[in-house]
Short mmCIF file of C-alpha atoms in Angstrom, two decimals:
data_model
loop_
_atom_site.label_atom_id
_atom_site.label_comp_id
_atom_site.label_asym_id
_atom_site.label_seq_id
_atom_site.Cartn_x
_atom_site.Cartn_y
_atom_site.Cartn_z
CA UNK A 1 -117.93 -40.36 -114.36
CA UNK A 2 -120.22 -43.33 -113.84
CA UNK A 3 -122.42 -44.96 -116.63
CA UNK A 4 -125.01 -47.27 -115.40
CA UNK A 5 -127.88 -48.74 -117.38
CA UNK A 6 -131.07 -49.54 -115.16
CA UNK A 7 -133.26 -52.65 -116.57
CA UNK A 8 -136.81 -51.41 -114.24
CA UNK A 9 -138.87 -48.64 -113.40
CA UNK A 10 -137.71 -48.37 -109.98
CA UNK A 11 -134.39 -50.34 -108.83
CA UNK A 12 -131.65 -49.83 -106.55
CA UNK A 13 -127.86 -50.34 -107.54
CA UNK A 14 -125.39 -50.66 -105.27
CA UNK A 15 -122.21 -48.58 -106.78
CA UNK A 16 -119.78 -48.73 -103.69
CA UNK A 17 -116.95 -50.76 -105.33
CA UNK A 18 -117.75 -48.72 -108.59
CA UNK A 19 -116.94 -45.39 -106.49
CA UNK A 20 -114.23 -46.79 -104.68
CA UNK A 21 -112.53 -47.71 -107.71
CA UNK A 22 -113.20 -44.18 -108.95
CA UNK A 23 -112.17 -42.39 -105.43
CA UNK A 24 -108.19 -44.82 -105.94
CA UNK A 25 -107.74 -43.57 -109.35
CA UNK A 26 -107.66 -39.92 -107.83
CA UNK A 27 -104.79 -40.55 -105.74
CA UNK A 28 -106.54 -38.58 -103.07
CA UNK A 29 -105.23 -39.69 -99.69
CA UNK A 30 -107.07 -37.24 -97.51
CA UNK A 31 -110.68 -35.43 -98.04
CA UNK A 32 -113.95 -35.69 -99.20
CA UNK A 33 -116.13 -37.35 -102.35
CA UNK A 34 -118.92 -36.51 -103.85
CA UNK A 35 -121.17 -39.07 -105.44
CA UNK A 36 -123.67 -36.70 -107.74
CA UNK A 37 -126.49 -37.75 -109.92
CA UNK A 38 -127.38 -35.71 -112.86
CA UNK A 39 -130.66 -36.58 -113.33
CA UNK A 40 -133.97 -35.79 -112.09
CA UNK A 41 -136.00 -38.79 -111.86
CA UNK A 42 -132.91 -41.04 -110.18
CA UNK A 43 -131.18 -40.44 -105.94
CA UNK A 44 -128.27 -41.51 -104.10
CA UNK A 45 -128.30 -42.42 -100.83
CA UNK A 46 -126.73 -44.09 -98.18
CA UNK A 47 -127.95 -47.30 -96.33
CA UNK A 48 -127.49 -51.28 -95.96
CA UNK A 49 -127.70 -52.98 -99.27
CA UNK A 50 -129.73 -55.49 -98.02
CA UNK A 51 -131.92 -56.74 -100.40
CA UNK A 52 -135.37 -56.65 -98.55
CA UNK A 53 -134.65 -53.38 -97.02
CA UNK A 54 -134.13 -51.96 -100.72
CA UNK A 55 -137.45 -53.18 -101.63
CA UNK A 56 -138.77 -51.98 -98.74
CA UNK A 57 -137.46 -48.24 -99.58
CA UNK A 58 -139.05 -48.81 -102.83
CA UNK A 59 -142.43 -49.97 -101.30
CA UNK A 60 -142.81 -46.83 -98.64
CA UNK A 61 -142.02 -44.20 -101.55
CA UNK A 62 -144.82 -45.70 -103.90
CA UNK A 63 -147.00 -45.12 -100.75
CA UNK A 64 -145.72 -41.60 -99.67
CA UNK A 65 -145.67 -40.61 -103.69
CA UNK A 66 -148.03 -42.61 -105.51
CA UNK A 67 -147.64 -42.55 -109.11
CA UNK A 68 -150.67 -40.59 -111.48
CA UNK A 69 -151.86 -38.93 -108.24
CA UNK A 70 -153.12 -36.08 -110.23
CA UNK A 71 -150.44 -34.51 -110.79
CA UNK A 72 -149.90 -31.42 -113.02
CA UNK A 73 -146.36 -32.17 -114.04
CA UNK A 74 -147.86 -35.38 -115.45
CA UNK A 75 -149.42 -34.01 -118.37
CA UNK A 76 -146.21 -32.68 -119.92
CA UNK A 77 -144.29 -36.01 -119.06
CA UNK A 78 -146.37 -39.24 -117.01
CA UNK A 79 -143.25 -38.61 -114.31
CA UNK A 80 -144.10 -36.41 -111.52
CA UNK A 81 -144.13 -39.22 -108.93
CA UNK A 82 -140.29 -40.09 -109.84
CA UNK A 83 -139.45 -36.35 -109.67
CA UNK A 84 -140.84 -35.94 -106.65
CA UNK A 85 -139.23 -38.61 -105.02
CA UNK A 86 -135.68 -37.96 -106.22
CA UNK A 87 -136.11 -35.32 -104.39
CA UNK A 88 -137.05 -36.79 -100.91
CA UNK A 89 -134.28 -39.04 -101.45
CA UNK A 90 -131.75 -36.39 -102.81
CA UNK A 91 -129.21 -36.24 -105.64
CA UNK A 92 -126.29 -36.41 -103.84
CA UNK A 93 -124.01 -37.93 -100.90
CA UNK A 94 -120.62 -36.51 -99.56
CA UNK A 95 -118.79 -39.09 -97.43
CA UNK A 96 -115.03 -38.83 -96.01
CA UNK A 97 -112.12 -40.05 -97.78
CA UNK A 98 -109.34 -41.57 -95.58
CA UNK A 99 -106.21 -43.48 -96.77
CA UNK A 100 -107.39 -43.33 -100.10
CA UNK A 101 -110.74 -44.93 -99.58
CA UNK A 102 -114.60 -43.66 -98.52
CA UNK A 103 -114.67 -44.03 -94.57
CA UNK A 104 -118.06 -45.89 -94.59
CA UNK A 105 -119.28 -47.58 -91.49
CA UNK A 106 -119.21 -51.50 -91.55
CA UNK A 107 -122.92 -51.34 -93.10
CA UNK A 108 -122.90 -48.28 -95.09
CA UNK A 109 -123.41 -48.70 -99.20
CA UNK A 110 -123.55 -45.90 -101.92
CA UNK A 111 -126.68 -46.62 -103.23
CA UNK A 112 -128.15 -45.55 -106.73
CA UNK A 113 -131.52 -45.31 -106.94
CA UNK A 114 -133.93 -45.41 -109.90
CA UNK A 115 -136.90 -43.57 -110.44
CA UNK A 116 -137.94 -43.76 -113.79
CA UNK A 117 -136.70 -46.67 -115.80
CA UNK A 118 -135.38 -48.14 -117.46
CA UNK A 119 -132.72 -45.98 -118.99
CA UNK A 120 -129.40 -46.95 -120.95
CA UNK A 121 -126.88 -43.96 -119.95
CA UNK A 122 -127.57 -43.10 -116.50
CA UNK A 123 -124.85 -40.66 -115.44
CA UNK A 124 -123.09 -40.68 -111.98
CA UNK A 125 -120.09 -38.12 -111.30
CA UNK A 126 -117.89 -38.64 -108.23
CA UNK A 127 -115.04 -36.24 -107.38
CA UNK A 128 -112.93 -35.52 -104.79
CA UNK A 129 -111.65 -33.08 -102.97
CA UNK A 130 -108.18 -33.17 -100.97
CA UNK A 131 -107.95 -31.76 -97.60
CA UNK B 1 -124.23 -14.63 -100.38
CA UNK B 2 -127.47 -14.57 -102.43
CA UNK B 3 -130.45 -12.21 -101.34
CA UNK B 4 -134.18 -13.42 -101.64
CA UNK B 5 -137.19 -11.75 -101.27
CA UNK B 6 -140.46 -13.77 -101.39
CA UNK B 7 -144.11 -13.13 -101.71
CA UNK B 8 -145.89 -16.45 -100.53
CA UNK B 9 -146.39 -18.72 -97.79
CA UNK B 10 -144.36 -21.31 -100.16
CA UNK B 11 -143.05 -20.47 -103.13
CA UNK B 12 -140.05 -22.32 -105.04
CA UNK B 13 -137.90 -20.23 -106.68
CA UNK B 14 -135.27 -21.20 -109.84
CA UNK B 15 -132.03 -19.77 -108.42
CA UNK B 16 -129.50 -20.96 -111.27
CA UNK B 17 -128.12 -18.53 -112.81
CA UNK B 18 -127.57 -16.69 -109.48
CA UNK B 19 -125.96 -19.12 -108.47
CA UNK B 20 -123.62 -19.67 -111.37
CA UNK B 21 -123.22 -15.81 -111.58
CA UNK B 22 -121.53 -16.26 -107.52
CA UNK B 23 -119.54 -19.11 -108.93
CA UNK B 24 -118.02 -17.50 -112.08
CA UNK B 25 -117.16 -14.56 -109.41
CA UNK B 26 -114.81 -17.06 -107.40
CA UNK B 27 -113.21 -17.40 -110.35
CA UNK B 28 -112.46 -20.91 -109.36
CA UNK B 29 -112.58 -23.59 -112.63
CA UNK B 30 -112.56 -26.77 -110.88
CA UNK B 31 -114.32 -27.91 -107.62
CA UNK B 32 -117.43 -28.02 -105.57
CA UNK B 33 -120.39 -25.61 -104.92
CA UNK B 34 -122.50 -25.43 -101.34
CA UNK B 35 -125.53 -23.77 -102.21
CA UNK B 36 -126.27 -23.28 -98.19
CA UNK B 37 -129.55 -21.81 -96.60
CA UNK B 38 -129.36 -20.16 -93.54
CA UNK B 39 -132.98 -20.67 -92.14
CA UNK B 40 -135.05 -23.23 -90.56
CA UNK B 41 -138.08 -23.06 -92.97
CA UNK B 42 -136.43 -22.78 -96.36
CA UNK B 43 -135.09 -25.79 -97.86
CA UNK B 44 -132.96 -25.88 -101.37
CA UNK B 45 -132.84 -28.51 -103.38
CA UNK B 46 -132.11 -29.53 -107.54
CA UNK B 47 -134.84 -30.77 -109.73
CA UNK B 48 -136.06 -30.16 -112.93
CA UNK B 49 -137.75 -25.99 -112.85
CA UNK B 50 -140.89 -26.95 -114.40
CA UNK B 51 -144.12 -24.84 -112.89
CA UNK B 52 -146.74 -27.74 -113.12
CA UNK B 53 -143.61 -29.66 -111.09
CA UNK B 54 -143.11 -27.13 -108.90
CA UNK B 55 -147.08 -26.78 -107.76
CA UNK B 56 -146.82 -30.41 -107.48
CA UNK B 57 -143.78 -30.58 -104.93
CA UNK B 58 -145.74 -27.94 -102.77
CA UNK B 59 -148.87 -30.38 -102.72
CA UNK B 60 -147.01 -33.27 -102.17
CA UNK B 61 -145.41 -31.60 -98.79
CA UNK B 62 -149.12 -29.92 -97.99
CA UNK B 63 -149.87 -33.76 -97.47
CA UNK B 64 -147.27 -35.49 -95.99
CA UNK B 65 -147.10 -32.81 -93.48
CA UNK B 66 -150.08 -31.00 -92.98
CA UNK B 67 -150.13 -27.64 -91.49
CA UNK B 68 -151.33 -27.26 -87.76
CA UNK B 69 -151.76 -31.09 -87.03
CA UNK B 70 -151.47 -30.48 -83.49
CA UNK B 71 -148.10 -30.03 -82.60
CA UNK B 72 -146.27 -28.82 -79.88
CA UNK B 73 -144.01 -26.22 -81.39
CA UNK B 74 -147.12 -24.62 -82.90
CA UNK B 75 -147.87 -23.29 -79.38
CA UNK B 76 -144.61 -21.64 -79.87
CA UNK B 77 -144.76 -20.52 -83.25
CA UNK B 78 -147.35 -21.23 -85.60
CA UNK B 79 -144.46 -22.94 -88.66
CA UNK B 80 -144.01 -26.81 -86.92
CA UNK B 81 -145.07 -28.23 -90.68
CA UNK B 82 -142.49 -25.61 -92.33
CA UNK B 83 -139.33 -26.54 -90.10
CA UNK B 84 -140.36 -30.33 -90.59
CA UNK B 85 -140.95 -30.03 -94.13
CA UNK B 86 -137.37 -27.75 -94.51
CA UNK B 87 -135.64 -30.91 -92.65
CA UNK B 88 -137.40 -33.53 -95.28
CA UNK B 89 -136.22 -31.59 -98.41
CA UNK B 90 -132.65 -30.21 -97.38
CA UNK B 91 -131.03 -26.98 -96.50
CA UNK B 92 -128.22 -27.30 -98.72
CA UNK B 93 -127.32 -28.98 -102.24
CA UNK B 94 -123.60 -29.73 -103.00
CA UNK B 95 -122.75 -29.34 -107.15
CA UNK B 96 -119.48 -30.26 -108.63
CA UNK B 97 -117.75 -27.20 -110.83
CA UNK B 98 -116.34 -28.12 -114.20
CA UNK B 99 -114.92 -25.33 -116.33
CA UNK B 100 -115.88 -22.83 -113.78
CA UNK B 101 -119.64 -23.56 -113.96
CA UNK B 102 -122.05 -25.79 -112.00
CA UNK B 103 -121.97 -29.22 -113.86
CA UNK B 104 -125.59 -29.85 -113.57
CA UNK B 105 -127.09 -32.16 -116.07
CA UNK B 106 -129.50 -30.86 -118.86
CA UNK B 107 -132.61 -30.72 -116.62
CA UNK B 108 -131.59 -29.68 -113.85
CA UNK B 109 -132.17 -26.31 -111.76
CA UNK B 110 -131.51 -24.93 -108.11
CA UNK B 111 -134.62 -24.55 -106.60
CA UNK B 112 -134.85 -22.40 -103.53
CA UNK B 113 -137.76 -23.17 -101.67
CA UNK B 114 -139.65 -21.16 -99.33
CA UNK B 115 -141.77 -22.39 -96.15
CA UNK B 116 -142.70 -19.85 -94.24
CA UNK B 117 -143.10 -16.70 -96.24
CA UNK B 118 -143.47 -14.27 -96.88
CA UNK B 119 -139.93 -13.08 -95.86
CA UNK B 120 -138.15 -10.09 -97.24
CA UNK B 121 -134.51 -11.05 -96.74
CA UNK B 122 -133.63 -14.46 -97.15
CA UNK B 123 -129.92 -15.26 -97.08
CA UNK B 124 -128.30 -17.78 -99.34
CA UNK B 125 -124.43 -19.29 -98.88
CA UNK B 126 -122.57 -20.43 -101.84
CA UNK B 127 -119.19 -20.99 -101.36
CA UNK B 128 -116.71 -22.96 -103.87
CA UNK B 129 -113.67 -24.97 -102.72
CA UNK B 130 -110.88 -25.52 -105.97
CA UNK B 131 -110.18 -28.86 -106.20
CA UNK C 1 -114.74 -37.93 -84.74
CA UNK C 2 -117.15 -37.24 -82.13
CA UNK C 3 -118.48 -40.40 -79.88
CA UNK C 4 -122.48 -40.20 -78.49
CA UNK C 5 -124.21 -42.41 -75.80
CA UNK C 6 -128.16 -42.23 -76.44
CA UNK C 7 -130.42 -43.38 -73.96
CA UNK C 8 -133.98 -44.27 -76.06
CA UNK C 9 -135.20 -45.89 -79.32
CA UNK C 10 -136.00 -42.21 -80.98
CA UNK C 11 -133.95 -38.89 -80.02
CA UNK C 12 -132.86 -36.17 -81.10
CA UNK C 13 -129.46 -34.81 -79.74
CA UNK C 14 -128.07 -30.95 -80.39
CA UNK C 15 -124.92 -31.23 -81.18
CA UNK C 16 -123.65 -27.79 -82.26
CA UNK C 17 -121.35 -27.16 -79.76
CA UNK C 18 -118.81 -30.21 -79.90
CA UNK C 19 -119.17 -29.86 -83.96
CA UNK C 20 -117.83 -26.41 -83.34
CA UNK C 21 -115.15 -27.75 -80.87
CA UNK C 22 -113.89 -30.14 -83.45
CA UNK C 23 -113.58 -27.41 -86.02
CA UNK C 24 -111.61 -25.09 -84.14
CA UNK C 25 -109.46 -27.65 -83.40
CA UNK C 26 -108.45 -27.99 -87.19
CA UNK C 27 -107.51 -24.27 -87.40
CA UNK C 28 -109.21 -23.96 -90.82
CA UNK C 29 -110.20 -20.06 -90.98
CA UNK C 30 -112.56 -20.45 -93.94
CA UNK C 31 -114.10 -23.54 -96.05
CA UNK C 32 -116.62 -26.17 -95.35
CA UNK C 33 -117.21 -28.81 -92.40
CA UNK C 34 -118.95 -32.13 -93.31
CA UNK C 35 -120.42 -33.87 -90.49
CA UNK C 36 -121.45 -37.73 -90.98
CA UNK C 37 -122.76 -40.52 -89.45
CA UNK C 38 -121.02 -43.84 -90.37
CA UNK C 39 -123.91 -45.41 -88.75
CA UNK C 40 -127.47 -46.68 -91.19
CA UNK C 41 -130.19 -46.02 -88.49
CA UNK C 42 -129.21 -42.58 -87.72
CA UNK C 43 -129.25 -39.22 -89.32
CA UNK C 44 -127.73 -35.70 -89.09
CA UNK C 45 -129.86 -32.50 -89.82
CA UNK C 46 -129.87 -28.85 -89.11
CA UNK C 47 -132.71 -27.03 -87.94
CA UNK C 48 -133.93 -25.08 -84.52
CA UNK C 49 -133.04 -26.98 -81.45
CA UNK C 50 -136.67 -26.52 -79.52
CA UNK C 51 -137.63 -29.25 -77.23
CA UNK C 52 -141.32 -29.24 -79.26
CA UNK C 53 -140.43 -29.07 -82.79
CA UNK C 54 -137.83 -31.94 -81.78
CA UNK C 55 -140.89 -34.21 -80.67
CA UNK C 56 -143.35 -33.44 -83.77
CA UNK C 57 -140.00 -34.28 -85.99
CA UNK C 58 -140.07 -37.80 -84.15
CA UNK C 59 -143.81 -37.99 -84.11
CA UNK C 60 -143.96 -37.35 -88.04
CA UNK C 61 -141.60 -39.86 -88.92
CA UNK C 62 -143.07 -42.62 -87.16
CA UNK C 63 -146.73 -41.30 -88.82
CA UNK C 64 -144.66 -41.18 -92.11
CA UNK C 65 -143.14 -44.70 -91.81
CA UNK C 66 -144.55 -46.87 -88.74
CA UNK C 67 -142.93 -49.20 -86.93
CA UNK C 68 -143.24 -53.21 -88.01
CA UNK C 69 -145.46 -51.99 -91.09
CA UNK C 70 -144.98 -55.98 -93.05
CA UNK C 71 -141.18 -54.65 -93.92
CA UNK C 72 -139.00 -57.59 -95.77
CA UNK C 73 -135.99 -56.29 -93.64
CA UNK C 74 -137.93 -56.79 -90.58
CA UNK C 75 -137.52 -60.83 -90.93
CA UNK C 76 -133.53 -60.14 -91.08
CA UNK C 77 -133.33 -57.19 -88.00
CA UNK C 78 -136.21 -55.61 -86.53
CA UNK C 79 -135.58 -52.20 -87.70
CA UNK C 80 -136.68 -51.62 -91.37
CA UNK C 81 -138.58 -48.25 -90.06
CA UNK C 82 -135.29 -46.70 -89.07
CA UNK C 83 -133.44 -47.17 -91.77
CA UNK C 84 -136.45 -45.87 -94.18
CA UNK C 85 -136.30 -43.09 -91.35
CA UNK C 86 -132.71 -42.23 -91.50
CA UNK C 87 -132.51 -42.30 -95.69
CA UNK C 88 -135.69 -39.31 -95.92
CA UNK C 89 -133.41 -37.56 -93.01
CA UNK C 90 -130.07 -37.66 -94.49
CA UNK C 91 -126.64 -38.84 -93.56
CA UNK C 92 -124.96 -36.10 -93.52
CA UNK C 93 -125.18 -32.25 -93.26
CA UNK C 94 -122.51 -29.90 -95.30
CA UNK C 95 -121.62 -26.55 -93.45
CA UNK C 96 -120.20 -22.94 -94.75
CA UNK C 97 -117.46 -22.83 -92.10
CA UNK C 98 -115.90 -18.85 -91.82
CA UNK C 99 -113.44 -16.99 -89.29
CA UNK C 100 -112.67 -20.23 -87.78
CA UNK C 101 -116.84 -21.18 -86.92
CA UNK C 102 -119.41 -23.03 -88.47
CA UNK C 103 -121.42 -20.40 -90.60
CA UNK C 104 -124.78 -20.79 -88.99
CA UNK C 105 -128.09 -18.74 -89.19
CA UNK C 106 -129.37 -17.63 -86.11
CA UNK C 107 -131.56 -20.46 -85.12
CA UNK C 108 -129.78 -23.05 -87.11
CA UNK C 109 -128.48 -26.55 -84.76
CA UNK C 110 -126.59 -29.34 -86.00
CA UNK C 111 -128.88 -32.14 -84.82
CA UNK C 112 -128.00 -35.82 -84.32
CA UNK C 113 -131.28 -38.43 -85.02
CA UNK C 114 -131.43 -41.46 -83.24
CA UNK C 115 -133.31 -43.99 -84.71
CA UNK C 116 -132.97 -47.45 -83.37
CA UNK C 117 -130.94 -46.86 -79.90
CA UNK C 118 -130.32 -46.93 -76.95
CA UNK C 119 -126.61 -47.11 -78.31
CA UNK C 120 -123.59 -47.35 -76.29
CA UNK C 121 -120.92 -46.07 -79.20
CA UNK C 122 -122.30 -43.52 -82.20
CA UNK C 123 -119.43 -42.07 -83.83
CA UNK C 124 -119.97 -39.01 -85.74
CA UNK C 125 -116.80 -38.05 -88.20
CA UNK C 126 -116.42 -34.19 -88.84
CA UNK C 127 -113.99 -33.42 -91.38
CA UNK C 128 -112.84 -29.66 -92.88
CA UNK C 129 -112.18 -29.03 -95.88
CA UNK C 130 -109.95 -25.17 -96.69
CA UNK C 131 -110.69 -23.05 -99.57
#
């Protein structure tokens, strides 16, 4: 398990060396990981950690989603926008494990993204599974 | 497998404790779930199973891909927005097992969601691998 | 691991068939397949395989996030819209895999998304895992 604390309302952490640490300390040689969230207001994903491209993510779901677009959710809990995109983004990545480490492409990062911070004890589980 | 009848052009349906119900079957303590749809215009996902949330989701998709906007499958068969909106949200969700339960976290439910209802048998994978 | 040649910017390639090649070449009778991209401007999805529901998929995502919209990432590489493209798609698809074959619904296709070719060298890992 993961702990992360997030410091903004919407952010994106990259966790790679955080999973890969997690994915050694297995001893898996062979199979997959899963990188799971276990929230509903944050995503993982996959992508280049480049830093203008991860504002850029964060710019086109503020336009797809808008915050306080009328939505009914937000009268229990001023949120619905963050739910909403955790879920276009999704909760979860499986990627190969080979040799004991994630098989990413040269460019790929395990991204963590926040939807509705900033929290303290943001939860992240990664297990794997041997072939 | 899971069995789903539905009632609505889109509807989103709290599967849970179906779904844990197949997993405590499997009898398997330790692992992964696929929760696995077999269709092209039902999508699953996990989010929190709030109704105002839930209304909000369906909106949200209404928008960014409205029905009948001219395309070409429609002269096919009249679902283009339902297949497109299936491939945005997901046709599976992968869950770790802990204890031989889903380890979701507190807020978190297995929503089944329906595009192109009404449909009177709509079939639902879940299969668990043991660690 | 599968290797593609794509011929255009945007296009959508069927798959299924060398996915299911791969895993009967593992000999796994019953578990689940993961098939991944290692690449960050393309995706993997599963839905019907028609020629016109594979051209309103393209034609939505470029409505949904436009080419050379002011992107931050465009300065570095000129492809900020596919990689916004290819994280709403998903990297991955994970597949019920029984009696030797991918568990598929009827009109279910595993579907490769290219996003910023032509590309010479796509490689596409698919990996079994056994119950």
């Amino acid at each position: 398990m993961l702990e992360l604390r997030t410091s903004k309302r919407t952010e994106i952490i990259d966790i790679t060396d955080k999973v890969q640490e997690e994915v050694r300390k297995t001893g898996v040689r062979d199979g997959l990981a899963i990188i799971y969230t276990r929230h509903t207001t944050t995503a993982i994903t996959i992508n280049e950690g480049e830093r203008g491209l991860m504002e850029d993510i964060e710019d086109v779901m503020c336009r797809l989603v808008p915050r306080g677009a009328g939505y009914k959710h937000d009268i229990m809990d001023d949120n619905a926008d963050s739910h909403i995109r955790a879920i276009l983004l999704g909760n979860s990545v499986v990627v190969p494990v080979s040799n004991g480490r994630l098989d990413l492409g040269t460019w790929q990062r395990v991204l963590f993204i926040e939807l509705d911070g900033p929290r303290s004890n943001r939860r992240i589980v990664v297990k794997v599974i041997a072939t």
